[in-house]
Tab-separated table of N, CA and C in Angstrom:
chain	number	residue	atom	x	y	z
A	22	UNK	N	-48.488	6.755	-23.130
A	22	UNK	CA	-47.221	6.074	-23.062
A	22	UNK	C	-47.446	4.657	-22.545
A	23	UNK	N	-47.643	3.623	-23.544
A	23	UNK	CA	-47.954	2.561	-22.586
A	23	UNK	C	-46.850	1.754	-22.483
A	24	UNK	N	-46.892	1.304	-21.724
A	24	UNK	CA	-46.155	-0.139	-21.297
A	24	UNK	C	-46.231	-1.528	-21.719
A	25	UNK	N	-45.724	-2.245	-21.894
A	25	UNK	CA	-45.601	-4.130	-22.342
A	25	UNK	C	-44.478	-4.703	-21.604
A	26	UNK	N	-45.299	-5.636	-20.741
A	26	UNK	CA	-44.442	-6.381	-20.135
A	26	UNK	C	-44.621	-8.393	-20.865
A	27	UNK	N	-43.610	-8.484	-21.022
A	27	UNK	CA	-43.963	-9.839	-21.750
A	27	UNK	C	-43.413	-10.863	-20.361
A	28	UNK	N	-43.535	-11.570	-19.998
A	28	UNK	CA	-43.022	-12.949	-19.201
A	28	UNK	C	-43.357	-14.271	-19.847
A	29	UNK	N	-42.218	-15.027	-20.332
A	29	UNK	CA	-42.732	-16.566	-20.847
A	29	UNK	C	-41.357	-17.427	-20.305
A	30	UNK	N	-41.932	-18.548	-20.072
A	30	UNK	CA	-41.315	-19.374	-19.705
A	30	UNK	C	-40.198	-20.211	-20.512
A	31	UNK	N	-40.960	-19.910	-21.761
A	31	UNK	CA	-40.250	-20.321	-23.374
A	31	UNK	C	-38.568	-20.141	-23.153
A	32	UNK	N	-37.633	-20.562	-23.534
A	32	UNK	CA	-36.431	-19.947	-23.941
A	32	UNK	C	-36.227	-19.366	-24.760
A	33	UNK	N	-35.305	-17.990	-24.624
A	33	UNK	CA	-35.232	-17.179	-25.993
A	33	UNK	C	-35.213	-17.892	-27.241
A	34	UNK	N	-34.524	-19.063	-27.809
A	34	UNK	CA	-34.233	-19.536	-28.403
A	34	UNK	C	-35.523	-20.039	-29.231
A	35	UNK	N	-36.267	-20.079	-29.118
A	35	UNK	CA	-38.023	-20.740	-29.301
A	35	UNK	C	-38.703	-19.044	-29.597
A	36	UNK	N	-38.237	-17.787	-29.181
A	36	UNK	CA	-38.734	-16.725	-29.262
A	36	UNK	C	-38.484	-16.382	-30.897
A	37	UNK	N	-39.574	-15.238	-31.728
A	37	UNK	CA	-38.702	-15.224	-33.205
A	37	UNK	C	-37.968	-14.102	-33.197
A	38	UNK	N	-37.098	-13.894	-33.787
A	38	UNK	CA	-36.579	-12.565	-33.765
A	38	UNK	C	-37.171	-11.448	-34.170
A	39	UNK	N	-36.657	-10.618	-33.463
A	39	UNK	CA	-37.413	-9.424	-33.526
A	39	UNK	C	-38.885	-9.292	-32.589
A	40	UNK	N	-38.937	-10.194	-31.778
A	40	UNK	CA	-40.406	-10.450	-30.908
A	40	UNK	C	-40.437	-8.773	-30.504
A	41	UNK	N	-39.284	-8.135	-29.881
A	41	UNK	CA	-40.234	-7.014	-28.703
A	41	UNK	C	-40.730	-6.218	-29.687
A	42	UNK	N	-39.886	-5.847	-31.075
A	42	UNK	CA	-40.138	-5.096	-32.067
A	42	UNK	C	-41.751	-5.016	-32.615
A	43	UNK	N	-41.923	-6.519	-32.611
A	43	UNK	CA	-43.333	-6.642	-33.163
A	43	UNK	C	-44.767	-6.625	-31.972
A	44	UNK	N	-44.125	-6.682	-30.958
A	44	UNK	CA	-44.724	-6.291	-30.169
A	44	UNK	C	-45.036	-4.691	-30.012
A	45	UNK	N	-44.047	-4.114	-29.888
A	45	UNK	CA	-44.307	-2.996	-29.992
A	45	UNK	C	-45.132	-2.051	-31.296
A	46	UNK	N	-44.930	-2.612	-31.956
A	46	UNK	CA	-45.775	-1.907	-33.418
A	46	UNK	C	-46.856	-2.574	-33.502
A	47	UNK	N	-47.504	-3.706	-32.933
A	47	UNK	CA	-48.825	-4.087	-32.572
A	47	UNK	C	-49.905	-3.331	-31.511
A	48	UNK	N	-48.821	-3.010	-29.988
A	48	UNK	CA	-49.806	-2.543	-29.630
A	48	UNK	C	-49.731	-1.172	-29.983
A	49	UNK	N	-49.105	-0.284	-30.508
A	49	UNK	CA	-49.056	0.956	-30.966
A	49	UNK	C	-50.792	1.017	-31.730
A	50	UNK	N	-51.080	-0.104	-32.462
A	50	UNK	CA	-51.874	-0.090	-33.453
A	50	UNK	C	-53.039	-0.654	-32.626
A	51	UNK	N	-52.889	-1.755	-31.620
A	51	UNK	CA	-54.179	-2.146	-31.031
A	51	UNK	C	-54.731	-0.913	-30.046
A	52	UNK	N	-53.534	-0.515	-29.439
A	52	UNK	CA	-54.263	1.038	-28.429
A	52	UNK	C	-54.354	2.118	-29.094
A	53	UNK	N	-53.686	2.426	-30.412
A	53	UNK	CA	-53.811	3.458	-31.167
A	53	UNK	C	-53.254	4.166	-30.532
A	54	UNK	N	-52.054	4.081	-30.296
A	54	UNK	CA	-50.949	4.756	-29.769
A	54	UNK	C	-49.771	4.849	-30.901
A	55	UNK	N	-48.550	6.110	-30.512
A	55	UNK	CA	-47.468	6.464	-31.871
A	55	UNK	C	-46.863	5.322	-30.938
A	56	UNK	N	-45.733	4.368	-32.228
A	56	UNK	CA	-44.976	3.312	-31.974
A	56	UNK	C	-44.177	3.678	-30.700
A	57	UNK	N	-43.818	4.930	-30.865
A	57	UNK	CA	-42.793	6.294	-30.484
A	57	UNK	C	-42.565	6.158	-29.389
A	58	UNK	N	-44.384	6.163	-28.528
A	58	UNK	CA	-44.267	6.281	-27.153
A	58	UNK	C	-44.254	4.635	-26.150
A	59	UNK	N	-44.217	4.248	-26.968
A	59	UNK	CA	-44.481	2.466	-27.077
A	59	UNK	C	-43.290	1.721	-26.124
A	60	UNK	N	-43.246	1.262	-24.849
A	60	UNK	CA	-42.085	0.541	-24.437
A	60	UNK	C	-42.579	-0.816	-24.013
A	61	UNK	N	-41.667	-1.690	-24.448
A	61	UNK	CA	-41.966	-2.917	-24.439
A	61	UNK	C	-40.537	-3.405	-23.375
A	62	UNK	N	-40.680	-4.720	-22.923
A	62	UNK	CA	-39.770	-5.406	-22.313
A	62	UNK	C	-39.854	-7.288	-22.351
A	63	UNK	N	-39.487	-7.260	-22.778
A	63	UNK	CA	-39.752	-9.467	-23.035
A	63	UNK	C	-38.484	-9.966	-21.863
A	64	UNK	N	-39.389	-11.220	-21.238
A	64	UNK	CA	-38.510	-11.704	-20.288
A	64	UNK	C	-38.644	-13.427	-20.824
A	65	UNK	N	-37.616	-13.947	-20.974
A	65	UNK	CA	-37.557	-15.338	-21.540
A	65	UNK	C	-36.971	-16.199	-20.730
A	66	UNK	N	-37.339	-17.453	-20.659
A	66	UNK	CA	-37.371	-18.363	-19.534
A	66	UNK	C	-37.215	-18.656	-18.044
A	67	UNK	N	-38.280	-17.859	-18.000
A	67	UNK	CA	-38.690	-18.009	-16.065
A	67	UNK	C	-39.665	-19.309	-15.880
A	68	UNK	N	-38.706	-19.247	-14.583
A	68	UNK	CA	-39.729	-20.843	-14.006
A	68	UNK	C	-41.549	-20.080	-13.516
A	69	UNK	N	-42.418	-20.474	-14.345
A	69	UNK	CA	-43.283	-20.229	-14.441
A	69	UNK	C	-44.576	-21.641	-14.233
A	70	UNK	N	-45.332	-21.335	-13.502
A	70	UNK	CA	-46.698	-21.632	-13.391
A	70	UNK	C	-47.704	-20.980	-13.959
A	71	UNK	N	-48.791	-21.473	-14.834
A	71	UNK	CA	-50.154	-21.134	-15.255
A	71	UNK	C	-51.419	-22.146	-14.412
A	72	UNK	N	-52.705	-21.407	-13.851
A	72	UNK	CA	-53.307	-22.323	-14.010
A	72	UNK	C	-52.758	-24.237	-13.295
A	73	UNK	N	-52.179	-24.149	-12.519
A	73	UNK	CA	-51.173	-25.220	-11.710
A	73	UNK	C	-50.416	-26.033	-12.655
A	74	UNK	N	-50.257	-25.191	-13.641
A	74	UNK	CA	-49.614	-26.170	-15.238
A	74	UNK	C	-48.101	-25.570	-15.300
A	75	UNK	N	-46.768	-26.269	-15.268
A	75	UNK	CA	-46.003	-25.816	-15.580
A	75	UNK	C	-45.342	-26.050	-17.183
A	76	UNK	N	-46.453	-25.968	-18.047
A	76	UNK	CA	-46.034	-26.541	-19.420
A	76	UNK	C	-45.764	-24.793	-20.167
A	77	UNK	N	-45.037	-24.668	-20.994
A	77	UNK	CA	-45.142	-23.684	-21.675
A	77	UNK	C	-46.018	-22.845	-21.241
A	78	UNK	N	-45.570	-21.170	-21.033
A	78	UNK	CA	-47.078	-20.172	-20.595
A	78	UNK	C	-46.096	-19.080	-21.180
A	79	UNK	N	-47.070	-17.894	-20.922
A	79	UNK	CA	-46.777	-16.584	-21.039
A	79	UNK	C	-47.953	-15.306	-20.336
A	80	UNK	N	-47.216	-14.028	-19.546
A	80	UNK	CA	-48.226	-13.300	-19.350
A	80	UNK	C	-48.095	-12.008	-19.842
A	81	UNK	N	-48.769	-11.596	-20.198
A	81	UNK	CA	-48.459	-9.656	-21.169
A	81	UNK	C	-49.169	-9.405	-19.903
A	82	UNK	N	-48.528	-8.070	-19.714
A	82	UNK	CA	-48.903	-6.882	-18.524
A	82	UNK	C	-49.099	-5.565	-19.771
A	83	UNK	N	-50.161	-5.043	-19.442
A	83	UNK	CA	-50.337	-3.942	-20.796
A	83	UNK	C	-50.941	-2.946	-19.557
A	84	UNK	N	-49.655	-1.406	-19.664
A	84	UNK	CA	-50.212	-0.372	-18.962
A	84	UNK	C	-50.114	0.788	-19.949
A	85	UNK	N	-51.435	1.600	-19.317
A	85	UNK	CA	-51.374	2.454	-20.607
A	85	UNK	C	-52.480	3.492	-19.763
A	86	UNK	N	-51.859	5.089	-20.245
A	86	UNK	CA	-53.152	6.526	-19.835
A	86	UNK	C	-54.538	6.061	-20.846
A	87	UNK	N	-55.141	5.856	-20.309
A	87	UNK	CA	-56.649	6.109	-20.693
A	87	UNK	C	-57.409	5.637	-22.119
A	88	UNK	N	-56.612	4.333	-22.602
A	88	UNK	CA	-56.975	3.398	-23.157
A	88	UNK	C	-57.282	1.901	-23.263
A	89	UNK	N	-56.868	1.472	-21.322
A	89	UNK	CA	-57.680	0.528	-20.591
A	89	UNK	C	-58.022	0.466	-19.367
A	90	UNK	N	-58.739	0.996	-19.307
A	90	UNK	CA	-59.953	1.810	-18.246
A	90	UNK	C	-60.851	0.948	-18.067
A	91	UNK	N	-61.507	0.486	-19.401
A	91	UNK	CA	-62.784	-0.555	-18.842
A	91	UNK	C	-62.932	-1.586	-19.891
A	92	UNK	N	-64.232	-2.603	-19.412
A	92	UNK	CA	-63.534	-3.835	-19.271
A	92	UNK	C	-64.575	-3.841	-20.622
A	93	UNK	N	-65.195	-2.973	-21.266
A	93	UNK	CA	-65.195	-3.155	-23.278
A	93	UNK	C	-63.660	-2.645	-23.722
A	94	UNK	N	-63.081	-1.403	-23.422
A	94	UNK	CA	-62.020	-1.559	-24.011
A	94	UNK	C	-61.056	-2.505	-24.012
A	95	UNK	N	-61.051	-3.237	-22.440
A	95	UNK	CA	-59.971	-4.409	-22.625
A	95	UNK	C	-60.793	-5.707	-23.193
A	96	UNK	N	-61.553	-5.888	-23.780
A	96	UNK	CA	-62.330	-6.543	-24.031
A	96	UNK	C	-61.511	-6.833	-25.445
A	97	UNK	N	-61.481	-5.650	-26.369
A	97	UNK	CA	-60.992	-5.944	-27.407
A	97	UNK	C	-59.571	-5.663	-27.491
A	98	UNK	N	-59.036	-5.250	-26.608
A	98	UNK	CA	-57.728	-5.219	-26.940
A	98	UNK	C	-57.397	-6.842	-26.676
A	99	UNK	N	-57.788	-7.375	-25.296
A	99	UNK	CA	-57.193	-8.562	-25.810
A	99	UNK	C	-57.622	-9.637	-26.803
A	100	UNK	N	-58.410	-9.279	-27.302
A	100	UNK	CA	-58.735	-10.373	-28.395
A	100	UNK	C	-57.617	-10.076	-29.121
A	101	UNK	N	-57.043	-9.093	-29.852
A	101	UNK	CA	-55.847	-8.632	-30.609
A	101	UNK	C	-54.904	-9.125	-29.329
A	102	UNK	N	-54.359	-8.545	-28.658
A	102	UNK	CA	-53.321	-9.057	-28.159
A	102	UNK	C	-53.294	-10.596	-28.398
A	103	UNK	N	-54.273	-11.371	-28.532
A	103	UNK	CA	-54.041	-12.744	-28.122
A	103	UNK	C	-53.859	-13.323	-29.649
A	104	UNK	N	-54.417	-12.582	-30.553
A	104	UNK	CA	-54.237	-13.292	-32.073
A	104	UNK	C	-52.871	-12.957	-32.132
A	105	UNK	N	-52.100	-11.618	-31.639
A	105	UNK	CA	-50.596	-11.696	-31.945
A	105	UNK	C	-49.765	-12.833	-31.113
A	106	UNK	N	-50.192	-12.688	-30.058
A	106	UNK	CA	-49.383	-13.760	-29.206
A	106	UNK	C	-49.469	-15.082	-29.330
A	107	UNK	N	-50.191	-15.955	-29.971
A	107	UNK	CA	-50.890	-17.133	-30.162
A	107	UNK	C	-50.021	-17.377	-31.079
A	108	UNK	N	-49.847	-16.303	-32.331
A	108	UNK	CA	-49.263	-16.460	-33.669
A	108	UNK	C	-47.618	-16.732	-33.318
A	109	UNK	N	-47.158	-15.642	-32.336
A	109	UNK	CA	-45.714	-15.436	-32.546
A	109	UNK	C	-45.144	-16.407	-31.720
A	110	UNK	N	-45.731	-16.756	-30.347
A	110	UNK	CA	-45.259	-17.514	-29.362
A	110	UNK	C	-45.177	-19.098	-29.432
A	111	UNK	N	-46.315	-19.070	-30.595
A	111	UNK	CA	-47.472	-20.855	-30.933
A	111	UNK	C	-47.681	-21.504	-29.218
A	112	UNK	N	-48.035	-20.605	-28.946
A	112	UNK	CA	-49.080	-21.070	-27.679
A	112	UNK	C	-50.336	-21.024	-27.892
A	113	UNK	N	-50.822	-22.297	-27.309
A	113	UNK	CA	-52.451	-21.803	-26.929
A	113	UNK	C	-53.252	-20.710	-26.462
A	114	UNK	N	-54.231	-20.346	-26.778
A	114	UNK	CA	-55.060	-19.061	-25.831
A	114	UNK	C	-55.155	-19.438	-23.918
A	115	UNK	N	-55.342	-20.701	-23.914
A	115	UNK	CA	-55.204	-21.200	-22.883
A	115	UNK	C	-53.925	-21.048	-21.667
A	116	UNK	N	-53.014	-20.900	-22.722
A	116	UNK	CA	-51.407	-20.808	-22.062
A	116	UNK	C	-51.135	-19.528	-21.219
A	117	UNK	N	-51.822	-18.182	-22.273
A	117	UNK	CA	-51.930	-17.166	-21.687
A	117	UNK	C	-52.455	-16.176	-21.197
A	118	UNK	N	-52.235	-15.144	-20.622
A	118	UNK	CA	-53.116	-14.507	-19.925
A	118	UNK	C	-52.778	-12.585	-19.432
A	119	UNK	N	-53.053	-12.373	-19.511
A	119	UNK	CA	-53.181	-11.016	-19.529
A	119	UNK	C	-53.661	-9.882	-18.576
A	120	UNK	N	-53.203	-9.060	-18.164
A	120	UNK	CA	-53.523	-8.291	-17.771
A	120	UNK	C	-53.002	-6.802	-17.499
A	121	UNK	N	-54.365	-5.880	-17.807
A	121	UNK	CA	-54.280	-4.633	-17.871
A	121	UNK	C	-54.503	-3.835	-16.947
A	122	UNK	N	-53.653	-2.500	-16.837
A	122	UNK	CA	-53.322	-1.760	-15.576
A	122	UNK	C	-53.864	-0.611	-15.876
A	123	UNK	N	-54.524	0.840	-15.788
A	123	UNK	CA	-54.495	1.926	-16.075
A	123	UNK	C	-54.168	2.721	-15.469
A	124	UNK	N	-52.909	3.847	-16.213
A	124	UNK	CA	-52.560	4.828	-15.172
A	124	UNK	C	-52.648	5.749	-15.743
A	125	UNK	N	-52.610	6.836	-15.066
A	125	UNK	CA	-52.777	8.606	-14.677
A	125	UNK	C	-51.589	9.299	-15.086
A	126	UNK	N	-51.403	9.956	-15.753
A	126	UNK	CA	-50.535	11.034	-15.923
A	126	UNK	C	-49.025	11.130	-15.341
A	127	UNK	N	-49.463	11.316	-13.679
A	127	UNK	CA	-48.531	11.723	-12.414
A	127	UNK	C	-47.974	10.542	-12.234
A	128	UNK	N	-48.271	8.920	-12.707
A	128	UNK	CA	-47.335	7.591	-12.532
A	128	UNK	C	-46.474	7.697	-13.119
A	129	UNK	N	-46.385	8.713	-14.217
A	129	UNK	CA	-45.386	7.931	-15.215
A	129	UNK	C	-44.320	9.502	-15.390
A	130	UNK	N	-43.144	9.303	-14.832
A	130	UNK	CA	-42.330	10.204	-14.811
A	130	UNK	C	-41.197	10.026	-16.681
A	131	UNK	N	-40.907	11.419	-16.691
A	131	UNK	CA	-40.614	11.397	-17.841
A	131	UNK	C	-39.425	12.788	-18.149
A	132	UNK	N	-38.304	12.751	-18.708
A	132	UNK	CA	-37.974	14.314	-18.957
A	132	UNK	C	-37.297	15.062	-17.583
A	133	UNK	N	-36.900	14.633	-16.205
A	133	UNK	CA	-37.241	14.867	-15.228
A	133	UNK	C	-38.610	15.376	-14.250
A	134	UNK	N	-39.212	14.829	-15.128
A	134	UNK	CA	-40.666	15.313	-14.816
A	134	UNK	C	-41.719	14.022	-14.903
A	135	UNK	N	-43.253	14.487	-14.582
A	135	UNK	CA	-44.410	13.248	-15.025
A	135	UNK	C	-45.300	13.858	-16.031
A	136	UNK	N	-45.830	13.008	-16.176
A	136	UNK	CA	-46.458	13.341	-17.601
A	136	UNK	C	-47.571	14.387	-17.701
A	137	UNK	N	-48.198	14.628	-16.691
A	137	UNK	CA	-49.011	16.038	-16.365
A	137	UNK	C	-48.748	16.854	-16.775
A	138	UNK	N	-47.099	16.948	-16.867
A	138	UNK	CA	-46.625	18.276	-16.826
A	138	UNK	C	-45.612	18.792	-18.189
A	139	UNK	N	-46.419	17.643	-19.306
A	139	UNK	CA	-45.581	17.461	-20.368
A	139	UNK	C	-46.700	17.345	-21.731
């Protein structure tokens, strides 16, 4: 069940439509995950710093059970993450930045329940 957290400084308005959508059916396909279990969230224009730069940025938070664990798998996920984001956002690679969380089963409650137990 992974997670996508988007943060950009961009205004929605500069975002394309349909961004979380395509977000979500990307990483379904970069973690090889069903779209299904896929939740995404986009946050558009926060006062944001990169790098001591306040020009245009963005950061993806990508959490996910046991498909970024280590640092070959995130290795290539973000190369994909970053060809989608580069494309959709027209930011530089430079602009953004990434980072991946891995969790366990018992983090992620679900059903009245966590996922251990499902």
């Amino acid at each position: 069940m992974p997670f996508v957290e988007l943060d950009t400084s961009l205004p929605a308005e500069r975002l394309p439509p349909g961004l979380a959508q395509t977000l979500c059916a990307a990483t379904a396909d970069i973690l090889g995950k069903p779209a299904e279990r896929v939740n995404v969230t986009v946050r558009s224009g926060l006062p944001m710093v990169l790098s001591g730069s306040a020009e245009p940025c963005a950061q993806l938070l990508v959490s996910s059970i046991g498909v970024v664990g280590t640092a070959e798998q995130n290795q290539r996920h973000s190369a994909r993450f970053f060809d989608v984001l580069t494309a959709q956002l027209g930011l530089g690679p430079e602009r953004i930045v990434i980072r991946f969380y891995p969790l366990e089963p018992w983090q992620i409650g679900k059903n009245r329940t966590v996922m251990t137990f499902l």
